[in-house]
């Protein structure tokens, strides 16, 4: 989209002076690369500053992306606010309780490490596989409160 001539014309119309001559970084490669990386770093710092040292709940659900490929969607909930956290392609891996338990553990440990929160709860839907995941998580970490 960023390289589309119509998009560039609209950008020039709404933001005079913002052209590729003056801003050679404004093209799809830089938007999808260094600029996106910088935005992600900035947003993660803002999130960490907001939730560091607090109790957190992790929720996970299975979604389909626009190509109908399975995605594991994970959010962090802190003090009544929800923050998107991980959206990971599940690929062709079977969505077994063992596989999903490992993904949940990875998400919990990453949230605790990256954002310095204390994960006290895990929420998922009531699908039978996820019931087993919740049971597995409680065996792994007995203090973890698990809800359907």
Short mmCIF file of C-alpha atoms in Angstrom, two decimals:
data_model
loop_
_atom_site.label_atom_id
_atom_site.label_comp_id
_atom_site.label_asym_id
_atom_site.label_seq_id
_atom_site.Cartn_x
_atom_site.Cartn_y
_atom_site.Cartn_z
CA UNK A 1 0.00 0.00 0.00
CA UNK A 2 2.77 2.46 0.93
CA UNK A 3 4.23 2.25 -2.59
CA UNK A 4 0.87 2.61 -4.32
CA UNK A 5 0.80 5.86 -6.37
CA UNK A 6 -2.79 6.62 -5.26
CA UNK A 7 -1.80 6.23 -1.61
CA UNK A 8 1.19 8.51 -2.17
CA UNK A 9 -1.03 11.11 -3.85
CA UNK A 10 -3.49 10.97 -0.95
CA UNK A 11 -0.61 11.34 1.51
CA UNK A 12 0.80 14.31 -0.39
CA UNK A 13 -2.66 15.90 -0.46
CA UNK A 14 -3.34 15.43 3.24
CA UNK A 15 0.24 15.96 4.43
CA UNK A 16 1.92 18.47 2.07
CA UNK A 17 5.66 18.05 1.91
CA UNK A 18 5.61 14.42 2.94
CA UNK A 19 6.95 12.96 -0.28
CA UNK A 20 9.41 10.19 -1.04
CA UNK A 21 11.93 12.86 -2.16
CA UNK A 22 11.99 14.43 1.30
CA UNK A 23 11.41 11.18 3.21
CA UNK A 24 13.08 8.37 1.30
CA UNK A 25 12.33 5.97 4.18
CA UNK A 26 8.61 6.19 3.52
CA UNK A 27 8.13 3.04 1.48
CA UNK A 28 6.88 -0.46 2.24
CA UNK A 29 10.29 -1.93 3.06
CA UNK A 30 11.02 0.66 5.73
CA UNK A 31 7.45 0.65 7.04
CA UNK A 32 7.57 -3.15 7.40
CA UNK A 33 11.12 -3.14 8.73
CA UNK A 34 12.90 -0.51 10.81
CA UNK A 35 9.89 1.75 11.38
CA UNK A 36 7.68 -1.16 12.48
CA UNK A 37 10.45 -2.50 14.72
CA UNK A 38 10.89 0.92 16.32
CA UNK A 39 7.14 1.27 16.87
CA UNK A 40 6.99 -2.20 18.46
CA UNK A 41 9.88 -1.37 20.80
CA UNK A 42 8.26 1.93 21.78
CA UNK A 43 4.85 0.33 22.43
CA UNK A 44 6.35 -2.51 24.48
CA UNK A 45 8.14 0.05 26.68
CA UNK A 46 4.90 1.98 27.18
CA UNK A 47 3.12 -1.26 28.07
CA UNK A 48 5.85 -2.35 30.46
CA UNK A 49 5.80 1.03 32.21
CA UNK A 50 2.02 0.72 32.61
CA UNK A 51 1.87 -2.83 33.99
CA UNK A 52 5.25 -3.55 35.58
CA UNK A 53 4.98 -5.01 39.07
CA UNK A 54 1.24 -5.66 38.86
CA UNK A 55 -0.91 -8.78 38.94
CA UNK A 56 -1.94 -10.01 35.49
CA UNK A 57 -4.33 -12.46 33.90
CA UNK A 58 -3.48 -14.17 30.62
CA UNK A 59 -6.25 -15.14 28.23
CA UNK A 60 -5.87 -17.35 25.18
CA UNK A 61 -8.19 -18.20 22.35
CA UNK A 62 -7.89 -19.79 18.95
CA UNK A 63 -8.65 -17.63 15.93
CA UNK A 64 -8.37 -17.96 12.18
CA UNK A 65 -6.42 -15.41 10.18
CA UNK A 66 -7.63 -14.02 6.86
CA UNK A 67 -6.29 -17.14 5.12
CA UNK A 68 -8.17 -19.45 7.54
CA UNK A 69 -4.92 -20.50 9.19
CA UNK A 70 -5.07 -21.09 12.95
CA UNK A 71 -3.69 -18.43 15.27
CA UNK A 72 -3.22 -18.57 19.03
CA UNK A 73 -4.29 -15.17 20.35
CA UNK A 74 -3.00 -14.16 23.79
CA UNK A 75 -3.87 -11.04 25.77
CA UNK A 76 -2.72 -9.66 29.10
CA UNK A 77 -5.34 -8.20 31.44
CA UNK A 78 -4.22 -5.81 34.18
CA UNK A 79 -6.44 -3.66 36.40
CA UNK A 80 -9.45 -3.91 34.11
CA UNK A 81 -7.55 -3.15 30.90
CA UNK A 82 -6.77 -5.59 28.10
CA UNK A 83 -3.52 -5.49 26.17
CA UNK A 84 -2.92 -7.59 23.03
CA UNK A 85 0.20 -9.63 23.67
CA UNK A 86 0.97 -12.52 21.32
CA UNK A 87 -0.63 -13.58 18.08
CA UNK A 88 1.16 -16.68 16.93
CA UNK A 89 0.51 -18.90 13.95
CA UNK A 90 -0.22 -22.44 15.08
CA UNK A 91 0.78 -23.74 11.67
CA UNK A 92 0.00 -27.35 10.90
CA UNK A 93 0.64 -28.49 14.47
CA UNK A 94 -2.26 -30.44 15.97
CA UNK A 95 -3.96 -28.38 18.65
CA UNK A 96 -3.56 -30.98 21.39
CA UNK A 97 -3.74 -30.20 25.10
CA UNK A 98 0.01 -30.84 25.38
CA UNK A 99 0.83 -28.41 22.54
CA UNK A 100 -1.54 -25.72 23.82
CA UNK A 101 -0.32 -26.16 27.40
CA UNK A 102 3.24 -25.46 26.25
CA UNK A 103 2.06 -22.36 24.35
CA UNK A 104 0.24 -21.13 27.47
CA UNK A 105 3.30 -21.74 29.66
CA UNK A 106 5.49 -19.89 27.15
CA UNK A 107 3.08 -16.93 27.16
CA UNK A 108 2.94 -16.81 30.96
CA UNK A 109 6.73 -16.96 31.34
CA UNK A 110 7.30 -14.40 28.57
CA UNK A 111 4.80 -11.96 30.12
CA UNK A 112 6.48 -12.32 33.49
CA UNK A 113 9.95 -11.81 32.02
CA UNK A 114 9.25 -9.13 29.45
CA UNK A 115 6.74 -7.02 31.40
CA UNK A 116 7.70 -7.97 34.96
CA UNK A 117 4.13 -8.84 35.95
CA UNK A 118 2.95 -11.61 38.24
CA UNK A 119 0.56 -13.83 36.30
CA UNK A 120 -2.07 -15.04 38.76
CA UNK A 121 -4.78 -16.28 36.42
CA UNK A 122 -5.38 -17.90 33.04
CA UNK A 123 -8.63 -17.68 31.07
CA UNK A 124 -9.73 -19.70 28.06
CA UNK A 125 -12.94 -20.96 26.52
CA UNK A 126 -14.72 -24.10 27.69
CA UNK A 127 -13.69 -26.26 24.76
CA UNK A 128 -12.67 -29.74 26.04
CA UNK A 129 -9.02 -29.38 24.98
CA UNK A 130 -8.75 -26.07 26.81
CA UNK A 131 -10.25 -27.63 29.94
CA UNK A 132 -7.32 -30.05 29.90
CA UNK A 133 -4.91 -27.14 29.30
CA UNK A 134 -6.24 -25.37 32.39
CA UNK A 135 -5.84 -28.56 34.44
CA UNK A 136 -2.27 -28.97 33.14
CA UNK A 137 -1.45 -25.37 34.04
CA UNK A 138 -2.76 -25.85 37.57
CA UNK A 139 -0.57 -28.94 37.94
CA UNK A 140 2.42 -26.94 36.67
CA UNK A 141 1.66 -23.92 38.86
CA UNK A 142 -0.85 -24.76 41.63
CA UNK A 143 -1.27 -21.10 42.63
CA UNK A 144 -2.54 -20.20 39.14
CA UNK A 145 -6.27 -19.47 39.09
CA UNK A 146 -7.79 -20.92 35.90
CA UNK A 147 -11.21 -19.94 34.53
CA UNK A 148 -13.27 -21.01 31.55
#
